[in-house]
Amino acid sequence: MSPTPSSPSTAAGTKRERRKEARPGELLEAALDLFVEKGFAATRVDEVAARAGVSKGTLFLYFPSKEELFKAVVRENIAGRFAEWNNELENFAGTTSEVLRYCYQVWWERIGCTKASGITKLMLSEAQNFPEIVQFYQQEVILPGQALIRRILERGVARGEFRPMNPDYAVYLVLAPMIFLMLWKHSIGACVPDALGMTPEQYIDMQADNILHGLCVRSGTNPPAPSFSTPV
Amino acid sequence: MSPTPSSPSTAAGTKRERRKEARPGELLEAALDLFVEKGFAATRVDEVAARAGVSKGTLFLYFPSKEELFKAVVRENIAGRFAEWNNELENFAGTTSEVLRYCYQVWWERIGCTKASGITKLMLSEAQNFPEIVQFYQQEVILPGQALIRRILERGVARGEFRPMNPDYAVYLVLAPMIFLMLWKHSIGACVPDALGMTPEQYIDMQADNILHGLCVRSGTNPPAPSFSTPV
Amino acid sequence: MSPTPSSPSTAAGTKRERRKEARPGELLEAALDLFVEKGFAATRVDEVAARAGVSKGTLFLYFPSKEELFKAVVRENIAGRFAEWNNELENFAGTTSEVLRYCYQVWWERIGCTKASGITKLMLSEAQNFPEIVQFYQQEVILPGQALIRRILERGVARGEFRPMNPDYAVYLVLAPMIFLMLWKHSIGACVPDALGMTPEQYIDMQADNILHGLCVRSGTNPPAPSFSTPV
Amino acid sequence: MSPTPSSPSTAAGTKRERRKEARPGELLEAALDLFVEKGFAATRVDEVAARAGVSKGTLFLYFPSKEELFKAVVRENIAGRFAEWNNELENFAGTTSEVLRYCYQVWWERIGCTKASGITKLMLSEAQNFPEIVQFYQQEVILPGQALIRRILERGVARGEFRPMNPDYAVYLVLAPMIFLMLWKHSIGACVPDALGMTPEQYIDMQADNILHGLCVRSGTNPPAPSFSTPV
DNA sequence: GATGAATGAGTGTTCATTCAT
DNA sequence: TATGAATGAACACTCATTCAT
């Protein structure tokens, strides 16, 4: 006569079970928030647990140490987008300048202006203390990211839009301004709000203009020399 | 009839006095090492004192707090050098392109490739947790640094070498690659030595080429389009 | 078929729970002992914790700072009792002289001759160094204490037993001898046991006699002039 | 041909010598100030030395420890006045009530309202930590002080002005209000300036009135019943 | 599985005391 | 005699981690 227990596989189980299964995810989300906000050292596990609505002891049930929690956050939040992205850019029709600009734009919308940018900052910041994580990050994030950019550059060269270049080098022309912006946003920018002096979009446009001006062969279809005049 | 004792006031004094005068410098050096190596929060004042060969109490004799110690390190290694640099660059004879390249070179020699670059990384990494330090850094390092670059850009525009531009914006074209390099070096680069794929000098040349290509008006005296070919 | 485990929610719970509920009390008692014995500044929180049988960390689990621990001690032992005392004295039937004598007696039994009297001594001793605590003490102990005495005096005046007076002033006629006795006990008296030359009860009687002799209107029902003869 | 050194016994020596001889005194004065102001524990020997215009090391040349410095301050500042005082009061012409009031007045002028009152507060406060000093204080200050008061009371009884009494007890009727006032002034009064609610003079008058009212036999020459009305 | 009370090593900072000069 | 640089043992307070329930 007891009510048929809803099968956990069909209706996601009771509240308790659902919560149980959701625990690690809730903890990772809370940890992401706090690690991004305060950095690794300054984040307290009590606070992570509290924000996830569990006790401190429960956190240690799922993650054997603060360090492992941190690694799990990195794993959870960084890789996985590249497949989709690669696809998108591979199929993009248009000049390679447009591809590059689109790439910047997409990056800003999906990473740069979101919490996820904090992970990059956090990785760079706490790298020294967790060398093993850096290895992982290098394999799963940095190399795929560089490959993605490199493919764009090679496309430009192949189509005669960009000058011949060593794409392994030129990748950093594209990368550096993005990394810089994320870092600025999560450090100086968080303390001195208008320290940058312009909007992120203006910053990105300016950097893209300059990079493309350096990369492109001169022709009617290519962008004119950037002017950097105040748009305001 | 004993030999005249060397007057303590004349010749560098006793051992104790000599050590005393050297103390702040030794502490600053030890502090720089450790701050760069471990970050601000993770550096223990005991360790700084130990590395300088003094007791913890002695450190507090010279610096009233860990924070002030850090500020002193920043002043010693970065902030205090702007006057000299400004002078140097102000008196530089040559095209503004040459000034900018010289600026990059000097920066790399005196900051970028030294331990001092770690301070920049550290500031960006731990900014959020120590807002007071950020204010200090903003005033004593960032603003002077931006002003220095801006003056170069304005020189270029005034002399008709650079296109008209908003120098407050364009400053970041110069800044971002430098910051990126320092960060890379002290994070990924510290764990995966050859992750960058080129020497810092190559990186700098490449970035300078590209920037100048975007900035300069076209003329016979200005640099040709960068090629980014592998110099091996 | 195992015996029903006693529900933890019903019967005083497990050892751990029982201990947990007792912790604050045990800490307060240990703190009272040590504060009285050594003063506020000289009391170490480690020692308080040790005497309560817990670790230093545990103390800070219950009291956020040494200062708050002290305040809790004051509340537990003095400030929290005024409500009851006020009630008791308000409902006292008898002449106001009797009320005052009863007040002295009650004070001596519940404060003066107990460890709690040490708190008063401690407050007066260390006041200057901890102004914030003085504010607290002024609000939670001194003002209520004065109000209590003042109400007695006003009762006496209203009932024609005491001469007209400014009760704000006269309060100190009652207060000063009590304060003096507590101080003496915890300073000179602690080092030279018989320095006072009489028992505390004799001291109190004598002071009460003298005060009432000054306060009362002359009548048959009021106390005769005090004689201060040695009762041996 | 060197100038005759002025004999130190005649003209107090050169500045250097005079200062040298004055050192301990200057240190004691500085120590008195600071001990009274902040208490024993909270007074820093650096500060004492600085206020005396010498280095910390010099202080330890004259006093082997902070504790010994404290003892020296007590020795220097407390005894010595009693001979003069005894004389003065012994030769006082007038009623014993007047003697007692004069005693209060003199005490307030020369001790109560001066820094010296801080020593009493300080002795009572830090007594527990220095039992040996309490012995000394008992012999050199407390007993003479009590004797002085007792002699006044005995004079009053002998002249038929005061009722018969046990003067060893009654001494505290006179003492307690004085001690209380000094303590209040240096503790609560220092933090909450108007906490007493009246001037010290009003307080003293009130206490004297009340004591004398209790002590005196009734007659035309004796004070009337105190009224304690607000004089303002 | 989940709790949260308990821990104790470790922080930055202070200060009486020492001692080479 | 006088200095003041140097010390190091404390101190209040924190927090990742454990474990009995």
GROMACS .gro file of N, CA, C and O in nm, chain B residues 12 40 48 67 72 86 92 96 105 122 140 143 146 178 181-182 197 222 226-227 229:
model
   84
  244ALA      N    1   8.296   5.353   0.698
  244ALA     CA    2   8.192   5.250   0.682
  244ALA      C    3   8.154   5.181   0.811
  244ALA      O    4   8.068   5.094   0.814
  272PHE      N    5   5.162   3.703  -0.303
  272PHE     CA    6   5.157   3.783  -0.181
  272PHE      C    7   5.103   3.703  -0.063
  272PHE      O    8   5.167   3.691   0.041
  280VAL      N    9   6.053   3.538   0.460
  280VAL     CA   10   6.126   3.654   0.409
  280VAL      C   11   6.240   3.688   0.502
  280VAL      O   12   6.355   3.705   0.460
  299GLU      N   13   5.207   4.433   0.413
  299GLU     CA   14   5.160   4.514   0.301
  299GLU      C   15   5.260   4.625   0.268
  299GLU      O   16   5.288   4.651   0.151
  304ALA      N   17   5.700   4.856  -0.059
  304ALA     CA   18   5.841   4.894  -0.071
  304ALA      C   19   5.909   4.816  -0.183
  304ALA      O   20   5.991   4.871  -0.258
  318ASN      N   21   6.153   5.802  -1.795
  318ASN     CA   22   6.093   5.916  -1.864
  318ASN      C   23   6.201   6.003  -1.926
  318ASN      O   24   6.194   6.041  -2.042
  324PHE      N   25   6.551   6.076  -2.614
  324PHE     CA   26   6.589   5.984  -2.721
  324PHE      C   27   6.580   6.053  -2.857
  324PHE      O   28   6.479   6.116  -2.891
  328THR      N   29   6.010   5.792  -3.398
  328THR     CA   30   5.928   5.743  -3.288
  328THR      C   31   5.915   5.591  -3.292
  328THR      O   32   5.899   5.526  -3.189
  337GLN      N   33   6.248   4.727  -2.572
  337GLN     CA   34   6.375   4.662  -2.540
  337GLN      C   35   6.418   4.691  -2.395
  337GLN      O   36   6.454   4.600  -2.319
  354LEU      N   37   5.188   3.914  -1.009
  354LEU     CA   38   5.135   3.904  -0.875
  354LEU      C   39   5.024   4.005  -0.850
  354LEU      O   40   4.921   3.974  -0.790
  372GLU      N   41   5.099   5.439  -0.861
  372GLU     CA   42   5.245   5.449  -0.870
  372GLU      C   43   5.305   5.373  -0.987
  372GLU      O   44   5.421   5.391  -1.018
  375LEU      N   45   4.939   5.419  -1.385
  375LEU     CA   46   4.922   5.552  -1.445
  375LEU      C   47   5.054   5.606  -1.500
  375LEU      O   48   5.057   5.651  -1.616
  378GLN      N   49   5.132   5.414  -1.821
  378GLN     CA   50   5.048   5.453  -1.934
  378GLN      C   51   5.089   5.591  -1.986
  378GLN      O   52   5.094   5.614  -2.107
  410MET      N   53   5.303   4.326  -2.366
  410MET     CA   54   5.401   4.320  -2.257
  410MET      C   55   5.343   4.245  -2.137
  410MET      O   56   5.407   4.155  -2.080
  413LEU      N   57   5.315   3.876  -2.193
  413LEU     CA   58   5.441   3.804  -2.188
  413LEU      C   59   5.485   3.778  -2.044
  413LEU      O   60   5.529   3.669  -2.008
  414MET      N   61   5.469   3.882  -1.960
  414MET     CA   62   5.508   3.865  -1.820
  414MET      C   63   5.423   3.759  -1.752
  414MET      O   64   5.472   3.676  -1.675
  429GLY      N   65   5.679   2.875  -2.759
  429GLY     CA   66   5.715   2.836  -2.895
  429GLY      C   67   5.816   2.928  -2.961
  429GLY      O   68   5.852   2.907  -3.078
  454ASN      N   69   5.933   5.425  -4.298
  454ASN     CA   70   5.867   5.341  -4.198
  454ASN      C   71   5.887   5.194  -4.226
  454ASN      O   72   5.923   5.154  -4.336
  458PRO      N   73   5.521   4.356  -4.173
  458PRO     CA   74   5.590   4.246  -4.104
  458PRO      C   75   5.567   4.114  -4.177
  458PRO      O   76   5.465   4.093  -4.240
  459SER      N   77   5.664   4.032  -4.170
  459SER     CA   78   5.650   3.904  -4.241
  459SER      C   79   5.626   3.786  -4.147
  459SER      O   80   5.569   3.687  -4.185
  461SER      N   81   5.810   3.561  -4.051
  461SER     CA   82   5.867   3.432  -4.092
  461SER      C   83   5.955   3.376  -3.980
  461SER      O   84   6.009   3.450  -3.900
   0.00000   0.00000   0.00000
